[in-house]
Amino acid sequence: KKVLWVVAVVIIISFGFFGTAGIMNNSPGLDSAGKIFGKKIPFNEFEKSYLHTRNQAVLRYGEDFYKIEQFLNLTAETWDRLILIHEAQKRRIKISNEEIVKTIEQYPSFQRDGQFDQQLYFARVRQTYQNSPEAYEIDRRKTLKAMKVKQMIFQSAKLSPRELETLYA
């Protein structure tokens, strides 16, 4: 019963989002969702990234997602994701197939009795995320690249105690 509710909510939200994007796509003078580093981002690319960002939030928060969804800024998270992916491409960051498999196998929503279940994975990806496993894995690869860039940035950002105290003051 819960799964049906989740699927219904995802479908309703998807129709609402795609409908809004379709209206924006047909608006005169609007040929992209925005720009990143001078490069136009087509609406369909932004929509795909938005849906992936939303799906990641569903994975991250589980059932609580629907309680806190209104407090999340998924649009800003989508732009952040697109910027990080752009930076990952610029830095030529690679993700191995083994990393993708390992990451996917760790998600509780793809496990049955504590073990990864391939049939459950295929079913969930198709039903809940409305995606093929191949497309989902491509999105996971992009997300892992973005996470590596974020990690590299965080590791390089070091402050001395004095600098931190000055900033805090």
Tab-separated table of C-alpha atoms in Angstrom, residues 6 55-68:
chain	number	residue	atom	x	y	z
A	6	VAL	CA	4.864	6.542	-3.251
A	55	ASN	CA	15.135	10.707	-6.499
A	56	GLN	CA	18.352	11.089	-4.515
A	57	ALA	CA	16.436	12.983	-1.839
A	58	VAL	CA	13.872	10.162	-1.704
A	59	LEU	CA	16.730	7.668	-1.257
A	60	ARG	CA	18.408	9.868	1.355
A	61	TYR	CA	15.323	10.606	3.492
A	62	GLY	CA	13.147	7.568	2.794
A	63	GLU	CA	9.555	7.925	4.046
A	64	ASP	CA	10.465	11.204	5.769
A	65	PHE	CA	11.011	12.801	2.353
A	66	TYR	CA	7.301	13.500	1.914
A	67	LYS	CA	7.180	15.221	5.298
A	68	ILE	CA	10.140	17.518	4.589
